[in-house]
Coordinates of C-alpha atoms in Angstrom, one line a residue:
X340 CA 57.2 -46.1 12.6
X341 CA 57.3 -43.2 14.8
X342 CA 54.1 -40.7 14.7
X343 CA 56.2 -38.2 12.8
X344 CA 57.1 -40.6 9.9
X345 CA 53.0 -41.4 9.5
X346 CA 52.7 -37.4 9.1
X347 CA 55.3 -37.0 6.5
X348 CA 53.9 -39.5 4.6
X349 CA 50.6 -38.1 5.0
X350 CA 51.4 -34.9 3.9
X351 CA 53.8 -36.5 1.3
X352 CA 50.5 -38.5 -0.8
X353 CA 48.7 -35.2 -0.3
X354 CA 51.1 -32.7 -2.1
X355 CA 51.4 -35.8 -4.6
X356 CA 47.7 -35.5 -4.8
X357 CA 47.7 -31.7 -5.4
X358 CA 50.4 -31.8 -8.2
X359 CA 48.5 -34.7 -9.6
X360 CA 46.1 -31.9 -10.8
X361 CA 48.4 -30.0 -13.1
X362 CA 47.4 -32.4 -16.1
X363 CA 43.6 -32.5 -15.3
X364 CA 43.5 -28.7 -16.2
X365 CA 42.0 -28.4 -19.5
X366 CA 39.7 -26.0 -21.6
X367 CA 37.3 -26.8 -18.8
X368 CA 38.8 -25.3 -16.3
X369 CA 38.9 -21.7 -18.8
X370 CA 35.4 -22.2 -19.0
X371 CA 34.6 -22.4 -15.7
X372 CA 36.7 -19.2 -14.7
X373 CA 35.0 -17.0 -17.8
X374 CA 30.9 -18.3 -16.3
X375 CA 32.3 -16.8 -12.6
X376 CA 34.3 -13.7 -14.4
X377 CA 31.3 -12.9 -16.3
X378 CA 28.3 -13.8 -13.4
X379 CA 26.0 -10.9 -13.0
X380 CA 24.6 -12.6 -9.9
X381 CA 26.2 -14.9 -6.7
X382 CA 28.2 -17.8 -6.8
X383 CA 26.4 -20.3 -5.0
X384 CA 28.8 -23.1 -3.5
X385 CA 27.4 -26.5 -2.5
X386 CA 28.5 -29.8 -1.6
X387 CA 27.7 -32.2 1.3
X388 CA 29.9 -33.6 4.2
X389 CA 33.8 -33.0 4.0
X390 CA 32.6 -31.3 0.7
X391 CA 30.7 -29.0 2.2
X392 CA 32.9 -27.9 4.6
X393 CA 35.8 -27.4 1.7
X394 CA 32.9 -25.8 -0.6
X395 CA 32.5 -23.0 2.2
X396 CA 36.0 -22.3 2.3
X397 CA 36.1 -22.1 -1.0
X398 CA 32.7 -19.3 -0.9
X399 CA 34.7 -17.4 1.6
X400 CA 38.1 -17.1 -0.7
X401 CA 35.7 -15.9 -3.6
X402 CA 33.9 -13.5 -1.5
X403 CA 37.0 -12.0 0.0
X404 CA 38.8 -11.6 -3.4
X405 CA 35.9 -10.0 -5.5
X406 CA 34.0 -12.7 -6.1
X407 CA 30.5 -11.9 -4.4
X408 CA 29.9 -16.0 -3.1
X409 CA 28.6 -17.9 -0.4
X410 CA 28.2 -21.6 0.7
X411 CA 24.3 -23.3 0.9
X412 CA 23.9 -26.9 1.9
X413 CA 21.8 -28.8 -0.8
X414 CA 19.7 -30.4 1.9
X415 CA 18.7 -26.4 2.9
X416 CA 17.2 -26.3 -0.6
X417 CA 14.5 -28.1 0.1
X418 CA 13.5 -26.3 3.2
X419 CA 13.1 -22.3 1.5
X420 CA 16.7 -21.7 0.6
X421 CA 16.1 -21.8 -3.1
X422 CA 14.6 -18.4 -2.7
X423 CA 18.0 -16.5 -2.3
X424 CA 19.1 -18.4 -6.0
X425 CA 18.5 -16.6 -9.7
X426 CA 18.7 -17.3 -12.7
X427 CA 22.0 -14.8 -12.7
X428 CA 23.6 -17.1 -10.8
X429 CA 26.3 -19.3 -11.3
X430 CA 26.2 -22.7 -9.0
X431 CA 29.6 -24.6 -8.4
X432 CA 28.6 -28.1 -6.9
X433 CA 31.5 -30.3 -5.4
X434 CA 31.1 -33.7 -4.9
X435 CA 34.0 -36.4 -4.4
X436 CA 32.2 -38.9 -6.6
X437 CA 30.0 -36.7 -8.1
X438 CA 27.3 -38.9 -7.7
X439 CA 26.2 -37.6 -3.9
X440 CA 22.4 -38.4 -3.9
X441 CA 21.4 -35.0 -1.8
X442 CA 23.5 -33.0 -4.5
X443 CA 22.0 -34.9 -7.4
X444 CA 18.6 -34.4 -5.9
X445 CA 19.3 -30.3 -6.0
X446 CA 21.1 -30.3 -9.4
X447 CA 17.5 -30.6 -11.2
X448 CA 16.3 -27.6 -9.5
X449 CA 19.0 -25.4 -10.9
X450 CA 18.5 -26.5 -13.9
X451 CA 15.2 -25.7 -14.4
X452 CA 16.0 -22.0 -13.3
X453 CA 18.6 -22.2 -16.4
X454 CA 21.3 -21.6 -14.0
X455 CA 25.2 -22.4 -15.2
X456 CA 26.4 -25.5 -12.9
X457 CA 30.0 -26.1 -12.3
X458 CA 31.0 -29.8 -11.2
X459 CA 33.7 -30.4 -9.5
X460 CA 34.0 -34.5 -8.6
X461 CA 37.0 -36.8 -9.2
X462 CA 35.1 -39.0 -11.6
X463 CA 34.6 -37.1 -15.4
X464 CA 31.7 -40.1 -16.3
X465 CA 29.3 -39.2 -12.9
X466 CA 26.1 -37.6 -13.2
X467 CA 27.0 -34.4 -11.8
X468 CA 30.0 -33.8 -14.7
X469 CA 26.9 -35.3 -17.2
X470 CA 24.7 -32.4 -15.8
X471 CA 27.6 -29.7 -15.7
X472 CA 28.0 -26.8 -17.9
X473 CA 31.7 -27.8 -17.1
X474 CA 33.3 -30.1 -14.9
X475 CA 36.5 -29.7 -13.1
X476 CA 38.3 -33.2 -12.2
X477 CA 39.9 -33.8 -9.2
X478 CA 40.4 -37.3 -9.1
X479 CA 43.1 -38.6 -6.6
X480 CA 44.4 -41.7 -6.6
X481 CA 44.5 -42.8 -3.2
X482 CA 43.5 -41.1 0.1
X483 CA 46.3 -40.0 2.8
X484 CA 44.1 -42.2 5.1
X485 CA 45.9 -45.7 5.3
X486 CA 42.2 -47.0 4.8
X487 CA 41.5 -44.8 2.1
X488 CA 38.4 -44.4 3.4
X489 CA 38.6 -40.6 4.9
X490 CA 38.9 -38.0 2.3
X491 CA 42.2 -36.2 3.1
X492 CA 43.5 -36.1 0.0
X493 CA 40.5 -35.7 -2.1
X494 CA 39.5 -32.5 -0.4
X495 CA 43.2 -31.6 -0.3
X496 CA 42.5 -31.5 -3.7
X497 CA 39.2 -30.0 -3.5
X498 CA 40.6 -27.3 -1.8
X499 CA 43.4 -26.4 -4.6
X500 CA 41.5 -26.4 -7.2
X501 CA 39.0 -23.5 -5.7
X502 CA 42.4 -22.0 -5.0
X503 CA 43.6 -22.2 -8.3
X504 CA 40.2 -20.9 -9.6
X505 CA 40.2 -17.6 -7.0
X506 CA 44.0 -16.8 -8.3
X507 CA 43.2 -17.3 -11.6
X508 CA 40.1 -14.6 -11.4
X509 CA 42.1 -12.5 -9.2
X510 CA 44.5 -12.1 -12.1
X511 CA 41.9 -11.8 -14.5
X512 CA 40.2 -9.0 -12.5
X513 CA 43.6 -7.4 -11.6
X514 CA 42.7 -7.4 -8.0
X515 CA 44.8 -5.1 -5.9
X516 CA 46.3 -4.8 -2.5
X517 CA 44.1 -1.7 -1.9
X518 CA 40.8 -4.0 -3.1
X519 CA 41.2 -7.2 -1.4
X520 CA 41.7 -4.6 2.1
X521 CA 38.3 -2.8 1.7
X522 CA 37.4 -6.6 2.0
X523 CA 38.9 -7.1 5.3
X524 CA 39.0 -3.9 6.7
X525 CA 39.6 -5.2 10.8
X526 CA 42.6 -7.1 9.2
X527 CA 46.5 -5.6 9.9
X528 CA 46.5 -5.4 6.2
X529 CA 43.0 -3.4 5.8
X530 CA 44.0 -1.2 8.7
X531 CA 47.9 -0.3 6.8
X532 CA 46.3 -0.1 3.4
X533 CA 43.4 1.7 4.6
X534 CA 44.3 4.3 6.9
X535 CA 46.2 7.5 5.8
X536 CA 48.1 10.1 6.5
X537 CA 45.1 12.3 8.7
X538 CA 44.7 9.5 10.7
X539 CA 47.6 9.2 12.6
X540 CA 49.7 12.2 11.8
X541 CA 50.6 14.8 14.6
X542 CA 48.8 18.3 14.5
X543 CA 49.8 19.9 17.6
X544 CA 52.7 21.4 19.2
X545 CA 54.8 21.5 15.4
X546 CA 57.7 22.7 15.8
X547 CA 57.8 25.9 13.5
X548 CA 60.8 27.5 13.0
X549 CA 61.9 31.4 10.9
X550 CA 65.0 30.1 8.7
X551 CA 66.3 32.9 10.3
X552 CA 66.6 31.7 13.6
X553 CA 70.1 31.0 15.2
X554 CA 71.0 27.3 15.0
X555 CA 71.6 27.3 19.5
X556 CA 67.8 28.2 19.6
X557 CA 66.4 25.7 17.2
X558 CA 67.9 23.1 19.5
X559 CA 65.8 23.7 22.1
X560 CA 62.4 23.4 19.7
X561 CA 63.0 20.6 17.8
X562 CA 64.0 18.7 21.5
X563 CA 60.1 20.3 22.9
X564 CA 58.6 19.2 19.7
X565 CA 59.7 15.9 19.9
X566 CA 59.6 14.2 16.3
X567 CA 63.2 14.7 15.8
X568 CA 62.8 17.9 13.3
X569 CA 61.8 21.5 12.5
X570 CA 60.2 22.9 10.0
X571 CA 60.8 26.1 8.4
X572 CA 58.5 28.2 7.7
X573 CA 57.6 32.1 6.1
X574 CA 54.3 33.4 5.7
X575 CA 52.7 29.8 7.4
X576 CA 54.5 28.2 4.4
X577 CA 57.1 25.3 4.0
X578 CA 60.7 26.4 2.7
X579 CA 62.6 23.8 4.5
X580 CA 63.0 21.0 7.3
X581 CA 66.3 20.1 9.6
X582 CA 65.8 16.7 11.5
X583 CA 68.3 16.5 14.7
X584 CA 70.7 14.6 12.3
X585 CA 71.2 17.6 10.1
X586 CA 72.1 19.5 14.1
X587 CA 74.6 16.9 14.9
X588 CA 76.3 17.3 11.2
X589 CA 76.3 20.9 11.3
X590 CA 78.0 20.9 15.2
X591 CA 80.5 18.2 14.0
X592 CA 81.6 20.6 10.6
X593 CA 81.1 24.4 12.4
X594 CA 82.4 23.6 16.0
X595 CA 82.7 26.7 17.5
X596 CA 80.8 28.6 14.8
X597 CA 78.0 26.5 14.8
X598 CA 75.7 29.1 17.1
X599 CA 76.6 31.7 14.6
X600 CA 75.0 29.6 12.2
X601 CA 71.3 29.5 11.2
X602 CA 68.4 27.3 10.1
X603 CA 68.5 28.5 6.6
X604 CA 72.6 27.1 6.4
X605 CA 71.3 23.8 6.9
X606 CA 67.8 23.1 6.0
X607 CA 66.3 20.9 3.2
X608 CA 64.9 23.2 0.8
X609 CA 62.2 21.0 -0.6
X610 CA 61.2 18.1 2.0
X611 CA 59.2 15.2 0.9
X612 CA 55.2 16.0 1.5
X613 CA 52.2 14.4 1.0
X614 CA 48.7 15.2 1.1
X615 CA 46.5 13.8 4.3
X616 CA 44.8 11.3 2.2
X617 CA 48.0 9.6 1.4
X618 CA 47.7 5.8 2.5
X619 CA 50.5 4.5 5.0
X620 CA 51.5 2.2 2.7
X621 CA 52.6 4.8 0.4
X622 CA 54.3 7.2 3.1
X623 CA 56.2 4.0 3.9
X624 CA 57.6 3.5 0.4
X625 CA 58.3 7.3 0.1
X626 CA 60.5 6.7 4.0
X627 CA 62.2 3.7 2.6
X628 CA 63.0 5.3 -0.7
X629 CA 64.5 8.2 0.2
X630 CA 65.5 6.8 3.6
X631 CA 63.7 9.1 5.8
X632 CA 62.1 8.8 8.9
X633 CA 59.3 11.5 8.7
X634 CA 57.2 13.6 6.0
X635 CA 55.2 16.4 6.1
X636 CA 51.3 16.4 5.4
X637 CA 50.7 19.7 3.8
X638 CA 47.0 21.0 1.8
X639 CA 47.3 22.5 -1.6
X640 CA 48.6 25.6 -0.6
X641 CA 51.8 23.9 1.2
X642 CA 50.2 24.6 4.4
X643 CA 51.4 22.1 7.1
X644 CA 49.0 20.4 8.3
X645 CA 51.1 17.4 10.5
X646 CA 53.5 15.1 10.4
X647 CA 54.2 11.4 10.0
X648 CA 56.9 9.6 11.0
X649 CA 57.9 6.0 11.1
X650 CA 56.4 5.6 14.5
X651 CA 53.2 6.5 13.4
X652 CA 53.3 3.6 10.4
X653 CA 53.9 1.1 13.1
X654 CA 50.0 0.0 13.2

């Protein structure tokens, strides 16, 4: 066999692994989802080896979706690291036999602080599901290791199921786009979903224009101002914008005429605004709707303030 055909194998017993977890779900798994929904304190992940390492992934997926969590190693325990646990906790212990003698070794210590345990193990009769408030099973039945000795599909399926329970409490929190960002905030998608409209849109040199003005003169501002538009303005307010597309229309229908005519002939009357805290995201679903390239950040009083255009969404 080539090295490829060992891979697809590999990868083929560990998606067999993962769906073999559909029909272990049970009111078990429920339970577990309402103790983290309802914690008032931490979730405390723990587990030891390979266990550990998928146990701190699975802290980090919780933390970053709402769920305040982080990983401790049950050996740390015993060494000053039960100070940072409460009895408003909520401990979710994985093991792959659930009968880990460091984890057992830490399991009577939480429950003398009355703290809620999750198991998670792939055998329902250990002594860590016996000592659970629930237990989640994620019992596999063979490794991807041609040994089976190296857990690749265990914590394969270690690693789903704390999937499946941070989607499940994202849904049950109704997490947003706009929540999970203030969460990663030096992320692309915390920097679209965070930033808005006064943080990137051009202030100076706008090119203002009377609706009066002769259309042969407002070629020559909206090329200086160089956004591809002009907007029209009385009394420092907003009655209208021409982009360089409505110039070309109006040349194309007035030919000769088209100097006589003026920016009030062609202008949009009521251009799309919006306010400077307006996120990018939004702007960009207001430029794709209405198939625009720029909008005009104005205050309360229809003041313009700057403008955005799709350039400026491009972070």
């Amino acid at each position: 066999m080539r090295a490829r055909d060992y891979a697809r194998q590999s990868i083929r017993d560990e998606a067999e692994a993962v769906m073999g977890l559909i029909p272990l779900l049970d009111d078990s798994f429920d339970e577990a989802v309402d103790l983290i929904y309802n914690c008032k304190g931490k979730i405390i992940v723990t587990g030891v080896g390979k266990s550990g390492h998928i146990g701190a992934k699975i802290a980090a997926t919780f933390s970053s979706t709402g769920t305040p969590s982080f990983f401790i190693n049950p050996l740390d325990v015993f060494h000053g690291d039960l100070g940072v646990m409460s009895h408003e906790d909520v401990v979710l212990a994985i093991s792959k036999s659930g009968q880990t003698d460091e984890l057992l070794r830490f399991i009577p210590m939480v429950l003398h602080m009355q703290i809620p345990i999750i198991g998670m193990s792939g055998n329902p009769e250990s002594l860590l599901a016996k000592y659970s408030t629930c237990h989640l099973n994620v019992a596999v039945e063979k490794e991807a290791c041609p040994m089976n000795l190296a857990p690749t599909s265990s914590t394969m399926a270690q690693l789903a199921m704390g999937d499946a329970l941070a989607i499940a409490l994202i849904e049950k929190r109704n997490f947003q786009p706009r929540d999970f960002a203030q969460f990663h905030p030096g992320g692309e998608l915390g920097k679209r979903l965070l930033t808005t409209a006064q943080d990137v849109m051009r202030t100076e040199d706008m090119p203002i224009l009377p609706p009066e003005m002769h259309l042969g003169e407002a070629i020559i501002l909206v090329s200086k101002g160089k956004l591809g538009l002009g907007v029209a303005e009385v009394d420092h307010k907003i009655v209208g914008l021409i982009t360089d597309g409505d110039i070309r229309r109006a040349m194309e229908k007035w030919q000769a005429e088209f100097f006589d005519r003026t920016v009030s002939d062609i202008m949009t009357r009521a251009p799309k605004t919006v306010r400077p805290d307006t996120r990018i995201t939004d702007i960009q679903r207001i430029m794709n709707k209405y198939k625009i390239h720029s909008v005009l950040v104005t205050d309360e009083q229809s003041h313009l303030l700057g403008v955005v255009d799709h350039y400026s969404c491009m972070i």
